[in-house]
């Protein structure tokens, strides 16, 4: 894996992920606006946003099991087709029930794509490259989150909110289909995992009891819930505060742009602070900023908060991927990533539904206070450490990759002895 002569596969994967994520980021606010135009209230918007994660909630672990013992690449085109179909059919739907159903199909497609893509990055990256490669991979998500809301804001508006939101969904479907053009030769043959006869899968409870895995899952859940509710509920906040959809799209893109900037400097930040301090600090700042969105601040202040919030939220996803991959048993990494995604989907089901209930009872800004509390817990877990991902360990892994064979063999023997002694 470390001898791969080119990382062109990673560039193509980032391009494909950008197209898929742009479609989803464009479709999520478009679905909210179309639901509002069809008569939905805040609670119904929350339910529709939660259904997006419902089907993936049951499919994540089986897909991870399959990927651990097979190829990853076939999941990518399947995911693209499901996302495109979900977007297009959501735009053609004329009932809230149908919109919720096709939103679930869209979420299942996104899950297929992400499990396949993350597993490819994990397999084709050396341990000391994983922070960097996962950071670059998630730039694709940030690029999509940057383009999608702006495109949605440019298309949605005017007196015919239902018609313009339907148009945005159809455009999202076409944009997602472009991802198929960059999915060729993504997976190297030598990194494909063949099914092992007689090999029993690692039990889920054993994976979840591995130090580092639960903390990484919860941090990822909190960060993604914050991103998801921002995408789904900032349009609702904008409607109540008189902010135009085009301005809401720009605000969401500011957050995504800051996330891209964060991931471009991920490696220097880890080298400077260490993974533990970096995760804890950014989650704490994100908690304060999310709670601040509940305040009736002017648009320029809201933009400044979202800019800083985007930078803080950019840390959690790639570092939680690395934490889970490095902590999990080698033959269950795709399943561990799938469990992480299951946690994400649990958050995406529970958080929007809870946010809809809170918004209906207290007000549209209250869900952001709830997010602040969730991120505060994530900051506490991050401060406790997520399984040895601090600066010293990161440097040790980097140094061991550059040392000669005799020393690496001794280190491997020492690590094997430590693993035998550990419970």
mmCIF file of C-alpha atoms in Angstrom:
data_model
loop_
_atom_site.group_PDB
_atom_site.id
_atom_site.type_symbol
_atom_site.label_atom_id
_atom_site.label_comp_id
_atom_site.label_asym_id
_atom_site.label_seq_id
_atom_site.Cartn_x
_atom_site.Cartn_y
_atom_site.Cartn_z
ATOM 1 C CA UNK A 1 0.000 0.000 0.000
ATOM 2 C CA UNK A 2 2.715 2.450 0.906
ATOM 3 C CA UNK A 3 4.496 1.703 -2.361
ATOM 4 C CA UNK A 4 1.630 2.967 -4.517
ATOM 5 C CA UNK A 5 3.369 5.087 -7.209
ATOM 6 C CA UNK A 6 0.495 7.505 -7.738
ATOM 7 C CA UNK A 7 -2.385 8.897 -5.773
ATOM 8 C CA UNK A 8 -4.459 9.623 -8.866
ATOM 9 C CA UNK A 9 -7.053 7.218 -7.475
ATOM 10 C CA UNK A 10 -7.509 9.560 -4.499
ATOM 11 C CA UNK A 11 -7.988 12.578 -6.766
ATOM 12 C CA UNK A 12 -10.628 10.735 -8.792
ATOM 13 C CA UNK A 13 -12.315 9.624 -5.593
ATOM 14 C CA UNK A 14 -12.383 13.214 -4.315
ATOM 15 C CA UNK A 15 -13.936 14.377 -7.609
ATOM 16 C CA UNK A 16 -16.617 11.683 -7.500
ATOM 17 C CA UNK A 17 -17.341 12.393 -3.827
ATOM 18 C CA UNK A 18 -17.612 16.115 -4.607
ATOM 19 C CA UNK A 19 -20.297 15.435 -7.234
ATOM 20 C CA UNK A 20 -22.239 13.069 -4.981
ATOM 21 C CA UNK A 21 -22.007 15.315 -1.934
ATOM 22 C CA UNK A 22 -22.914 18.433 -3.937
ATOM 23 C CA UNK A 23 -26.084 16.660 -5.076
ATOM 24 C CA UNK A 24 -26.989 15.694 -1.502
ATOM 25 C CA UNK A 25 -26.132 19.158 -0.117
ATOM 26 C CA UNK A 26 -28.237 20.745 -2.840
ATOM 27 C CA UNK A 27 -31.105 18.308 -2.328
ATOM 28 C CA UNK A 28 -31.363 18.544 1.476
ATOM 29 C CA UNK A 29 -32.343 22.248 1.652
ATOM 30 C CA UNK A 30 -34.390 21.824 -1.554
ATOM 31 C CA UNK A 31 -36.357 19.029 0.129
ATOM 32 C CA UNK A 32 -36.948 21.289 3.142
ATOM 33 C CA UNK A 33 -38.176 24.169 0.968
ATOM 34 C CA UNK A 34 -40.360 21.875 -1.138
ATOM 35 C CA UNK A 35 -41.847 20.319 2.002
ATOM 36 C CA UNK A 36 -42.624 23.788 3.366
ATOM 37 C CA UNK A 37 -44.265 24.697 0.056
ATOM 38 C CA UNK A 38 -46.396 21.540 0.258
ATOM 39 C CA UNK A 39 -47.675 22.537 3.708
ATOM 40 C CA UNK A 40 -45.154 20.958 6.103
ATOM 41 C CA UNK A 41 -44.445 22.532 9.479
ATOM 42 C CA UNK A 42 -41.184 22.407 11.438
ATOM 43 C CA UNK A 43 -41.968 18.970 12.876
ATOM 44 C CA UNK A 44 -42.694 17.474 9.446
ATOM 45 C CA UNK A 45 -39.435 18.908 8.087
ATOM 46 C CA UNK A 46 -37.608 17.200 10.948
ATOM 47 C CA UNK A 47 -39.294 13.861 10.234
ATOM 48 C CA UNK A 48 -38.438 14.028 6.513
ATOM 49 C CA UNK A 49 -34.844 14.897 7.358
ATOM 50 C CA UNK A 50 -34.728 11.928 9.752
ATOM 51 C CA UNK A 51 -36.075 9.443 7.179
ATOM 52 C CA UNK A 52 -33.006 10.267 5.074
ATOM 53 C CA UNK A 53 -31.023 8.269 7.629
ATOM 54 C CA UNK A 54 -33.582 5.549 8.414
ATOM 55 C CA UNK A 55 -32.824 2.994 5.651
ATOM 56 C CA UNK A 56 -29.035 3.374 6.052
ATOM 57 C CA UNK A 57 -29.435 2.704 9.755
ATOM 58 C CA UNK A 58 -30.264 -0.942 9.032
ATOM 59 C CA UNK A 59 -28.005 -1.397 6.000
ATOM 60 C CA UNK A 60 -24.662 -0.048 7.269
ATOM 61 C CA UNK A 61 -23.301 -3.093 9.148
ATOM 62 C CA UNK A 62 -24.265 -5.686 6.481
ATOM 63 C CA UNK A 63 -22.609 -3.530 3.823
ATOM 64 C CA UNK A 64 -19.517 -3.207 6.004
ATOM 65 C CA UNK A 65 -19.349 -6.992 6.502
ATOM 66 C CA UNK A 66 -19.585 -7.501 2.764
ATOM 67 C CA UNK A 67 -16.856 -4.955 2.086
ATOM 68 C CA UNK A 68 -14.477 -6.497 4.652
ATOM 69 C CA UNK A 69 -14.480 -9.724 2.605
ATOM 70 C CA UNK A 70 -14.846 -8.338 -0.899
ATOM 71 C CA UNK A 71 -14.284 -5.394 -3.188
ATOM 72 C CA UNK A 72 -15.194 -1.832 -2.282
ATOM 73 C CA UNK A 73 -15.495 -0.231 -5.733
ATOM 74 C CA UNK A 74 -18.883 -1.764 -6.777
ATOM 75 C CA UNK A 75 -20.627 0.170 -4.003
ATOM 76 C CA UNK A 76 -19.690 3.501 -5.612
ATOM 77 C CA UNK A 77 -21.808 3.396 -8.812
ATOM 78 C CA UNK A 78 -24.688 1.823 -6.864
ATOM 79 C CA UNK A 79 -24.574 4.763 -4.496
ATOM 80 C CA UNK A 80 -24.524 7.295 -7.343
ATOM 81 C CA UNK A 81 -27.580 5.706 -9.006
ATOM 82 C CA UNK A 82 -29.558 5.681 -5.741
ATOM 83 C CA UNK A 83 -28.681 9.299 -4.932
ATOM 84 C CA UNK A 84 -29.624 10.489 -8.424
ATOM 85 C CA UNK A 85 -32.864 8.515 -8.356
ATOM 86 C CA UNK A 86 -33.796 9.774 -4.895
ATOM 87 C CA UNK A 87 -33.174 13.401 -5.879
ATOM 88 C CA UNK A 88 -35.148 13.167 -9.134
ATOM 89 C CA UNK A 89 -38.111 11.352 -7.604
ATOM 90 C CA UNK A 90 -38.208 13.756 -4.648
ATOM 91 C CA UNK A 91 -38.530 16.590 -7.155
ATOM 92 C CA UNK A 92 -41.423 14.838 -8.910
ATOM 93 C CA UNK A 93 -43.238 13.848 -5.700
ATOM 94 C CA UNK A 94 -46.375 15.757 -4.677
ATOM 95 C CA UNK A 95 -46.924 14.407 -1.170
ATOM 96 C CA UNK A 96 -44.912 14.597 2.032
ATOM 97 C CA UNK A 97 -45.008 10.792 2.430
ATOM 98 C CA UNK A 98 -43.489 10.272 -1.036
ATOM 99 C CA UNK A 99 -40.847 12.914 -0.363
ATOM 100 C CA UNK A 100 -39.894 11.156 2.864
ATOM 101 C CA UNK A 101 -39.613 7.794 1.063
ATOM 102 C CA UNK A 102 -37.391 9.106 -1.732
ATOM 103 C CA UNK A 103 -35.322 10.992 0.825
ATOM 104 C CA UNK A 104 -34.632 7.606 2.419
ATOM 105 C CA UNK A 105 -33.488 6.209 -0.951
ATOM 106 C CA UNK A 106 -31.153 9.178 -1.306
ATOM 107 C CA UNK A 107 -29.715 8.456 2.134
ATOM 108 C CA UNK A 108 -29.172 4.781 1.302
ATOM 109 C CA UNK A 109 -27.271 5.758 -1.841
ATOM 110 C CA UNK A 110 -25.088 8.138 0.131
ATOM 111 C CA UNK A 111 -24.327 5.366 2.629
ATOM 112 C CA UNK A 112 -23.308 2.925 -0.135
ATOM 113 C CA UNK A 113 -20.983 5.475 -1.686
ATOM 114 C CA UNK A 114 -19.391 6.523 1.606
ATOM 115 C CA UNK A 115 -18.772 2.976 2.915
ATOM 116 C CA UNK A 116 -17.139 1.954 -0.359
ATOM 117 C CA UNK A 117 -15.066 5.136 -0.603
ATOM 118 C CA UNK A 118 -13.879 5.155 3.023
ATOM 119 C CA UNK A 119 -12.907 1.479 2.811
ATOM 120 C CA UNK A 120 -10.839 2.163 -0.311
ATOM 121 C CA UNK A 121 -8.986 4.989 1.457
ATOM 122 C CA UNK A 122 -8.344 2.781 4.504
ATOM 123 C CA UNK A 123 -6.976 -0.086 2.386
ATOM 124 C CA UNK A 124 -4.862 1.936 -0.001
ATOM 125 C CA UNK A 125 -3.243 4.237 2.591
ATOM 126 C CA UNK A 126 -0.293 3.372 4.803
ATOM 127 C CA UNK A 127 -0.946 4.010 8.523
ATOM 128 C CA UNK A 128 1.079 7.231 8.560
ATOM 129 C CA UNK A 129 -0.834 8.475 5.473
ATOM 130 C CA UNK A 130 -4.333 7.922 6.823
ATOM 131 C CA UNK A 131 -4.814 11.283 8.545
ATOM 132 C CA UNK A 132 -3.714 13.074 5.383
ATOM 133 C CA UNK A 133 -5.633 10.887 2.931
ATOM 134 C CA UNK A 134 -8.829 10.898 4.966
ATOM 135 C CA UNK A 135 -8.474 14.663 5.280
ATOM 136 C CA UNK A 136 -8.090 15.009 1.511
ATOM 137 C CA UNK A 137 -10.957 12.584 0.938
ATOM 138 C CA UNK A 138 -13.295 14.642 3.100
ATOM 139 C CA UNK A 139 -12.340 17.732 1.093
ATOM 140 C CA UNK A 140 -14.600 16.162 -1.530
ATOM 141 C CA UNK A 141 -17.483 16.338 0.938
ATOM 142 C CA UNK A 142 -16.640 19.942 1.784
ATOM 143 C CA UNK A 143 -16.459 20.943 -1.869
ATOM 144 C CA UNK A 144 -19.881 19.422 -2.387
ATOM 145 C CA UNK A 145 -21.215 21.200 0.689
ATOM 146 C CA UNK A 146 -19.769 24.436 -0.683
ATOM 147 C CA UNK A 147 -21.304 24.175 -4.153
ATOM 148 C CA UNK A 148 -24.608 22.483 -3.321
ATOM 149 C CA UNK A 149 -26.240 25.102 -1.067
ATOM 150 C CA UNK A 150 -25.191 27.972 -3.360
ATOM 151 C CA UNK A 151 -26.706 26.188 -6.360
ATOM 152 C CA UNK A 152 -29.863 25.467 -4.372
ATOM 153 C CA UNK A 153 -30.102 29.081 -3.240
ATOM 154 C CA UNK A 154 -29.643 30.327 -6.809
ATOM 155 C CA UNK A 155 -32.480 28.149 -8.119
ATOM 156 C CA UNK A 156 -34.956 28.268 -5.240
ATOM 157 C CA UNK A 157 -37.032 31.365 -4.605
ATOM 158 C CA UNK A 158 -39.816 33.530 -5.919
ATOM 159 C CA UNK A 159 -43.552 32.927 -5.632
ATOM 160 C CA UNK A 160 -43.367 29.351 -6.982
ATOM 161 C CA UNK A 161 -41.366 27.781 -4.163
ATOM 162 C CA UNK A 162 -42.610 24.276 -4.951
ATOM 163 C CA UNK A 163 -41.615 24.548 -8.625
ATOM 164 C CA UNK A 164 -38.170 26.038 -8.060
ATOM 165 C CA UNK A 165 -37.325 23.514 -5.327
ATOM 166 C CA UNK A 166 -38.381 20.686 -7.665
ATOM 167 C CA UNK A 167 -36.077 22.117 -10.352
ATOM 168 C CA UNK A 168 -33.203 22.190 -7.841
ATOM 169 C CA UNK A 169 -33.774 18.512 -7.042
ATOM 170 C CA UNK A 170 -33.708 17.534 -10.723
ATOM 171 C CA UNK A 171 -30.490 19.508 -11.249
ATOM 172 C CA UNK A 172 -28.989 17.751 -8.208
ATOM 173 C CA UNK A 173 -29.842 14.380 -9.752
ATOM 174 C CA UNK A 174 -28.057 15.306 -12.984
ATOM 175 C CA UNK A 175 -25.024 16.634 -11.101
ATOM 176 C CA UNK A 176 -24.677 13.449 -9.083
ATOM 177 C CA UNK A 177 -24.633 11.353 -12.270
ATOM 178 C CA UNK A 178 -21.401 13.149 -13.259
ATOM 179 C CA UNK A 179 -19.627 11.187 -10.506
ATOM 180 C CA UNK A 180 -19.779 8.091 -12.716
ATOM 181 C CA UNK A 181 -17.197 9.639 -15.059
ATOM 182 C CA UNK A 182 -14.378 9.462 -12.470
ATOM 183 C CA UNK A 183 -14.984 6.047 -10.903
ATOM 184 C CA UNK A 184 -12.775 4.054 -13.273
ATOM 185 C CA UNK A 185 -9.840 2.103 -11.770
ATOM 186 C CA UNK A 186 -10.378 3.492 -8.294
ATOM 187 C CA UNK A 187 -9.506 0.269 -6.477
ATOM 188 C CA UNK A 188 -6.072 -1.321 -6.921
ATOM 189 C CA UNK A 189 -6.170 -5.036 -7.599
ATOM 190 C CA UNK A 190 -3.504 -5.814 -5.041
ATOM 191 C CA UNK A 191 -5.531 -4.170 -2.263
ATOM 192 C CA UNK A 192 -8.732 -6.067 -2.992
ATOM 193 C CA UNK A 193 -9.635 -8.399 -0.136
ATOM 194 C CA UNK A 194 -10.735 -11.896 -1.122
ATOM 195 C CA UNK A 195 -13.285 -13.762 0.928
ATOM 196 C CA UNK A 196 -11.641 -16.116 3.369
ATOM 197 C CA UNK A 197 -13.217 -19.516 3.642
ATOM 198 C CA UNK A 198 -13.993 -20.538 7.189
ATOM 199 C CA UNK A 199 -13.166 -17.098 8.593
ATOM 200 C CA UNK A 200 -15.776 -15.910 11.057
ATOM 201 C CA UNK A 201 -16.553 -12.176 11.210
ATOM 202 C CA UNK A 202 -15.392 -10.203 14.218
ATOM 203 C CA UNK A 203 -18.373 -9.762 16.575
ATOM 204 C CA UNK A 204 -19.832 -6.282 16.655
ATOM 205 C CA UNK A 205 -19.634 -6.109 20.454
ATOM 206 C CA UNK A 206 -15.903 -6.794 20.300
ATOM 207 C CA UNK A 207 -15.397 -3.952 17.834
ATOM 208 C CA UNK A 208 -17.460 -1.584 19.976
ATOM 209 C CA UNK A 209 -15.472 -2.509 23.094
ATOM 210 C CA UNK A 210 -12.171 -1.668 21.415
ATOM 211 C CA UNK A 211 -10.578 1.401 22.968
ATOM 212 C CA UNK A 212 -10.958 4.375 20.659
ATOM 213 C CA UNK A 213 -13.890 3.088 18.630
ATOM 214 C CA UNK A 214 -16.818 4.309 20.828
ATOM 215 C CA UNK A 215 -15.281 7.758 21.294
ATOM 216 C CA UNK A 216 -14.585 8.113 17.585
ATOM 217 C CA UNK A 217 -18.159 7.070 16.773
ATOM 218 C CA UNK A 218 -19.724 9.588 19.153
ATOM 219 C CA UNK A 219 -17.513 12.464 18.024
ATOM 220 C CA UNK A 220 -18.412 11.718 14.422
ATOM 221 C CA UNK A 221 -22.112 11.526 15.369
ATOM 222 C CA UNK A 222 -22.006 14.912 17.101
ATOM 223 C CA UNK A 223 -20.137 16.657 14.298
ATOM 224 C CA UNK A 224 -22.334 15.217 11.559
ATOM 225 C CA UNK A 225 -25.506 16.011 13.495
ATOM 226 C CA UNK A 226 -24.354 19.616 13.714
ATOM 227 C CA UNK A 227 -23.657 19.752 9.979
ATOM 228 C CA UNK A 228 -26.927 18.008 9.150
ATOM 229 C CA UNK A 229 -29.169 20.221 11.285
ATOM 230 C CA UNK A 230 -27.388 23.317 10.001
ATOM 231 C CA UNK A 231 -28.208 22.233 6.454
ATOM 232 C CA UNK A 232 -31.816 21.287 7.199
ATOM 233 C CA UNK A 233 -32.777 23.998 9.703
ATOM 234 C CA UNK A 234 -30.893 27.113 8.629
ATOM 235 C CA UNK A 235 -33.501 27.570 5.839
ATOM 236 C CA UNK A 236 -36.232 27.428 8.522
ATOM 237 C CA UNK A 237 -34.343 29.970 10.657
ATOM 238 C CA UNK A 238 -33.903 32.115 7.549
ATOM 239 C CA UNK A 239 -37.637 32.038 6.838
ATOM 240 C CA UNK A 240 -38.420 33.186 10.385
ATOM 241 C CA UNK A 241 -35.774 35.933 10.377
ATOM 242 C CA UNK A 242 -36.521 37.144 6.865
ATOM 243 C CA UNK A 243 -33.241 35.931 5.308
ATOM 244 C CA UNK A 244 -33.531 35.152 1.593
ATOM 245 C CA UNK A 245 -32.809 31.593 0.365
ATOM 246 C CA UNK A 246 -29.862 32.876 -1.696
ATOM 247 C CA UNK A 247 -28.303 34.375 1.450
ATOM 248 C CA UNK A 248 -28.917 31.143 3.367
ATOM 249 C CA UNK A 249 -27.103 29.292 0.586
ATOM 250 C CA UNK A 250 -24.131 31.633 0.887
ATOM 251 C CA UNK A 251 -24.058 31.188 4.672
ATOM 252 C CA UNK A 252 -24.007 27.405 4.352
ATOM 253 C CA UNK A 253 -21.259 27.638 1.757
ATOM 254 C CA UNK A 254 -19.159 29.822 4.047
ATOM 255 C CA UNK A 255 -19.233 26.995 6.568
ATOM 256 C CA UNK A 256 -18.242 24.468 3.913
ATOM 257 C CA UNK A 257 -15.431 26.689 2.613
ATOM 258 C CA UNK A 258 -13.982 26.994 6.115
ATOM 259 C CA UNK A 259 -14.148 23.209 6.458
ATOM 260 C CA UNK A 260 -12.096 22.840 3.266
ATOM 261 C CA UNK A 261 -9.498 25.256 4.633
ATOM 262 C CA UNK A 262 -9.301 23.238 7.853
ATOM 263 C CA UNK A 263 -8.699 19.965 6.036
ATOM 264 C CA UNK A 264 -6.012 21.448 3.836
ATOM 265 C CA UNK A 265 -3.955 22.215 6.963
ATOM 266 C CA UNK A 266 -4.926 19.053 8.858
ATOM 267 C CA UNK A 267 -1.448 17.501 8.958
ATOM 268 C CA UNK A 268 0.321 20.613 10.378
ATOM 269 C CA UNK A 269 -2.441 21.001 12.974
ATOM 270 C CA UNK A 270 -2.011 17.389 14.136
ATOM 271 C CA UNK A 271 1.752 17.798 14.285
ATOM 272 C CA UNK A 272 1.371 20.974 16.309
ATOM 273 C CA UNK A 273 -1.380 20.079 18.796
ATOM 274 C CA UNK A 274 -1.850 16.325 18.550
ATOM 275 C CA UNK A 275 -5.077 14.552 17.655
ATOM 276 C CA UNK A 276 -6.532 14.509 21.187
ATOM 277 C CA UNK A 277 -6.112 18.234 21.884
ATOM 278 C CA UNK A 278 -7.214 19.169 18.381
ATOM 279 C CA UNK A 279 -10.477 17.202 18.602
ATOM 280 C CA UNK A 280 -11.302 18.430 22.119
ATOM 281 C CA UNK A 281 -10.602 22.104 21.358
ATOM 282 C CA UNK A 282 -12.511 22.243 18.108
ATOM 283 C CA UNK A 283 -15.549 20.417 19.538
ATOM 284 C CA UNK A 284 -15.632 22.834 22.473
ATOM 285 C CA UNK A 285 -15.496 25.896 20.206
ATOM 286 C CA UNK A 286 -18.119 24.372 17.918
ATOM 287 C CA UNK A 287 -20.428 23.852 20.921
ATOM 288 C CA UNK A 288 -20.223 27.542 21.833
ATOM 289 C CA UNK A 289 -20.748 28.664 18.244
ATOM 290 C CA UNK A 290 -23.759 26.381 17.688
ATOM 291 C CA UNK A 291 -25.416 27.793 20.785
ATOM 292 C CA UNK A 292 -24.604 31.293 19.505
ATOM 293 C CA UNK A 293 -26.644 30.734 16.345
ATOM 294 C CA UNK A 294 -29.757 30.716 18.545
ATOM 295 C CA UNK A 295 -29.176 34.408 19.286
ATOM 296 C CA UNK A 296 -30.927 36.982 17.046
ATOM 297 C CA UNK A 297 -27.673 38.294 15.593
ATOM 298 C CA UNK A 298 -27.342 40.244 12.308
ATOM 299 C CA UNK A 299 -26.525 38.375 9.107
ATOM 300 C CA UNK A 300 -22.862 39.435 9.061
ATOM 301 C CA UNK A 301 -22.350 38.076 12.604
ATOM 302 C CA UNK A 302 -24.148 34.868 11.655
ATOM 303 C CA UNK A 303 -21.785 34.523 8.683
ATOM 304 C CA UNK A 304 -18.742 35.034 10.927
ATOM 305 C CA UNK A 305 -19.964 32.388 13.369
ATOM 306 C CA UNK A 306 -20.631 29.907 10.572
ATOM 307 C CA UNK A 307 -17.172 30.557 9.123
ATOM 308 C CA UNK A 308 -15.452 29.703 12.401
ATOM 309 C CA UNK A 309 -17.897 26.869 13.047
ATOM 310 C CA UNK A 310 -17.078 25.318 9.674
ATOM 311 C CA UNK A 311 -13.366 25.305 10.531
ATOM 312 C CA UNK A 312 -14.032 23.600 13.868
ATOM 313 C CA UNK A 313 -16.411 21.008 12.415
ATOM 314 C CA UNK A 314 -13.878 20.134 9.725
ATOM 315 C CA UNK A 315 -11.682 18.313 12.221
ATOM 316 C CA UNK A 316 -14.050 15.699 13.594
ATOM 317 C CA UNK A 317 -14.912 13.624 10.525
ATOM 318 C CA UNK A 318 -11.453 12.743 9.105
ATOM 319 C CA UNK A 319 -9.830 12.244 12.513
ATOM 320 C CA UNK A 320 -12.677 10.038 13.719
ATOM 321 C CA UNK A 321 -12.193 7.902 10.583
ATOM 322 C CA UNK A 322 -8.492 7.465 11.320
ATOM 323 C CA UNK A 323 -9.180 6.754 14.989
ATOM 324 C CA UNK A 324 -11.729 4.038 14.205
ATOM 325 C CA UNK A 325 -9.627 2.441 11.443
ATOM 326 C CA UNK A 326 -6.466 2.285 13.542
ATOM 327 C CA UNK A 327 -8.273 1.020 16.648
ATOM 328 C CA UNK A 328 -10.368 -1.680 14.939
ATOM 329 C CA UNK A 329 -9.119 -5.240 14.214
ATOM 330 C CA UNK A 330 -7.454 -5.348 10.765
ATOM 331 C CA UNK A 331 -10.027 -7.764 9.321
ATOM 332 C CA UNK A 332 -12.983 -5.676 10.541
ATOM 333 C CA UNK A 333 -12.064 -2.149 9.498
ATOM 334 C CA UNK A 334 -14.887 -1.758 6.981
ATOM 335 C CA UNK A 335 -17.343 -3.032 9.593
ATOM 336 C CA UNK A 336 -15.928 -0.552 12.119
ATOM 337 C CA UNK A 337 -16.336 2.252 9.584
ATOM 338 C CA UNK A 338 -19.870 1.009 8.967
ATOM 339 C CA UNK A 339 -20.555 1.121 12.715
ATOM 340 C CA UNK A 340 -19.279 4.682 12.708
ATOM 341 C CA UNK A 341 -21.679 5.450 9.879
ATOM 342 C CA UNK A 342 -24.457 3.687 11.807
ATOM 343 C CA UNK A 343 -23.769 6.060 14.684
ATOM 344 C CA UNK A 344 -23.906 8.938 12.206
ATOM 345 C CA UNK A 345 -27.252 7.721 10.895
ATOM 346 C CA UNK A 346 -28.608 7.297 14.417
ATOM 347 C CA UNK A 347 -27.720 10.920 14.955
ATOM 348 C CA UNK A 348 -29.316 11.866 11.649
ATOM 349 C CA UNK A 349 -32.529 10.066 12.625
ATOM 350 C CA UNK A 350 -32.710 11.248 16.237
ATOM 351 C CA UNK A 351 -31.232 14.739 15.942
ATOM 352 C CA UNK A 352 -33.559 16.181 13.257
ATOM 353 C CA UNK A 353 -36.622 14.539 14.816
ATOM 354 C CA UNK A 354 -35.652 15.903 18.222
ATOM 355 C CA UNK A 355 -34.818 19.241 16.639
ATOM 356 C CA UNK A 356 -38.257 19.323 15.004
ATOM 357 C CA UNK A 357 -39.936 18.604 18.343
ATOM 358 C CA UNK A 358 -37.843 21.223 20.139
ATOM 359 C CA UNK A 359 -38.435 23.775 17.388
ATOM 360 C CA UNK A 360 -42.172 23.152 17.503
ATOM 361 C CA UNK A 361 -42.311 23.572 21.285
ATOM 362 C CA UNK A 362 -39.696 26.255 21.967
ATOM 363 C CA UNK A 363 -38.699 27.920 18.698
ATOM 364 C CA UNK A 364 -36.675 27.445 15.539
ATOM 365 C CA UNK A 365 -33.370 28.491 17.140
ATOM 366 C CA UNK A 366 -33.597 25.991 20.024
ATOM 367 C CA UNK A 367 -32.168 23.001 18.065
ATOM 368 C CA UNK A 368 -28.835 24.803 17.840
ATOM 369 C CA UNK A 369 -28.647 24.995 21.631
ATOM 370 C CA UNK A 370 -29.265 21.228 21.662
ATOM 371 C CA UNK A 371 -26.362 20.799 19.218
ATOM 372 C CA UNK A 372 -24.147 22.843 21.514
ATOM 373 C CA UNK A 373 -24.795 20.363 24.320
ATOM 374 C CA UNK A 374 -24.060 17.396 22.047
ATOM 375 C CA UNK A 375 -20.755 18.895 20.919
ATOM 376 C CA UNK A 376 -19.859 19.690 24.530
ATOM 377 C CA UNK A 377 -20.114 15.981 25.372
ATOM 378 C CA UNK A 378 -17.991 15.197 22.304
ATOM 379 C CA UNK A 379 -15.360 17.663 23.537
ATOM 380 C CA UNK A 380 -15.251 15.854 26.880
ATOM 381 C CA UNK A 381 -14.769 12.491 25.165
ATOM 382 C CA UNK A 382 -12.104 14.004 22.941
ATOM 383 C CA UNK A 383 -10.238 15.366 25.969
ATOM 384 C CA UNK A 384 -10.155 11.859 27.461
ATOM 385 C CA UNK A 385 -8.398 10.597 24.349
ATOM 386 C CA UNK A 386 -9.616 8.392 21.511
ATOM 387 C CA UNK A 387 -7.211 5.522 21.589
ATOM 388 C CA UNK A 388 -3.657 6.775 21.402
ATOM 389 C CA UNK A 389 -3.975 9.219 18.538
ATOM 390 C CA UNK A 390 -1.861 11.982 20.049
ATOM 391 C CA UNK A 391 1.086 13.748 18.503
ATOM 392 C CA UNK A 392 3.695 11.375 19.855
ATOM 393 C CA UNK A 393 1.967 8.303 18.442
ATOM 394 C CA UNK A 394 1.430 10.037 15.099
ATOM 395 C CA UNK A 395 5.124 10.916 14.912
ATOM 396 C CA UNK A 396 6.113 7.407 16.010
ATOM 397 C CA UNK A 397 4.092 5.906 13.161
ATOM 398 C CA UNK A 398 5.598 8.341 10.690
ATOM 399 C CA UNK A 399 9.115 7.589 11.886
ATOM 400 C CA UNK A 400 8.614 3.827 11.848
ATOM 401 C CA UNK A 401 7.592 3.987 8.190
ATOM 402 C CA UNK A 402 10.866 5.700 7.301
ATOM 403 C CA UNK A 403 13.237 3.480 9.314
ATOM 404 C CA UNK A 404 15.054 0.434 8.012
ATOM 405 C CA UNK A 405 13.867 -3.163 8.089
ATOM 406 C CA UNK A 406 15.810 -4.393 11.192
ATOM 407 C CA UNK A 407 14.341 -1.712 13.439
ATOM 408 C CA UNK A 408 10.843 -2.088 11.978
ATOM 409 C CA UNK A 409 11.045 -5.837 12.659
ATOM 410 C CA UNK A 410 11.963 -5.201 16.292
ATOM 411 C CA UNK A 411 9.121 -2.692 16.641
ATOM 412 C CA UNK A 412 6.694 -5.213 15.137
ATOM 413 C CA UNK A 413 7.850 -7.842 17.665
ATOM 414 C CA UNK A 414 7.394 -5.383 20.528
ATOM 415 C CA UNK A 415 3.932 -4.420 19.298
ATOM 416 C CA UNK A 416 2.963 -8.101 18.980
ATOM 417 C CA UNK A 417 4.135 -8.743 22.540
ATOM 418 C CA UNK A 418 2.144 -5.757 23.813
ATOM 419 C CA UNK A 419 -0.967 -6.994 22.010
ATOM 420 C CA UNK A 420 -0.595 -10.455 23.596
ATOM 421 C CA UNK A 421 -0.309 -8.890 27.052
ATOM 422 C CA UNK A 422 -3.290 -6.581 26.585
ATOM 423 C CA UNK A 423 -6.742 -7.957 27.499
#
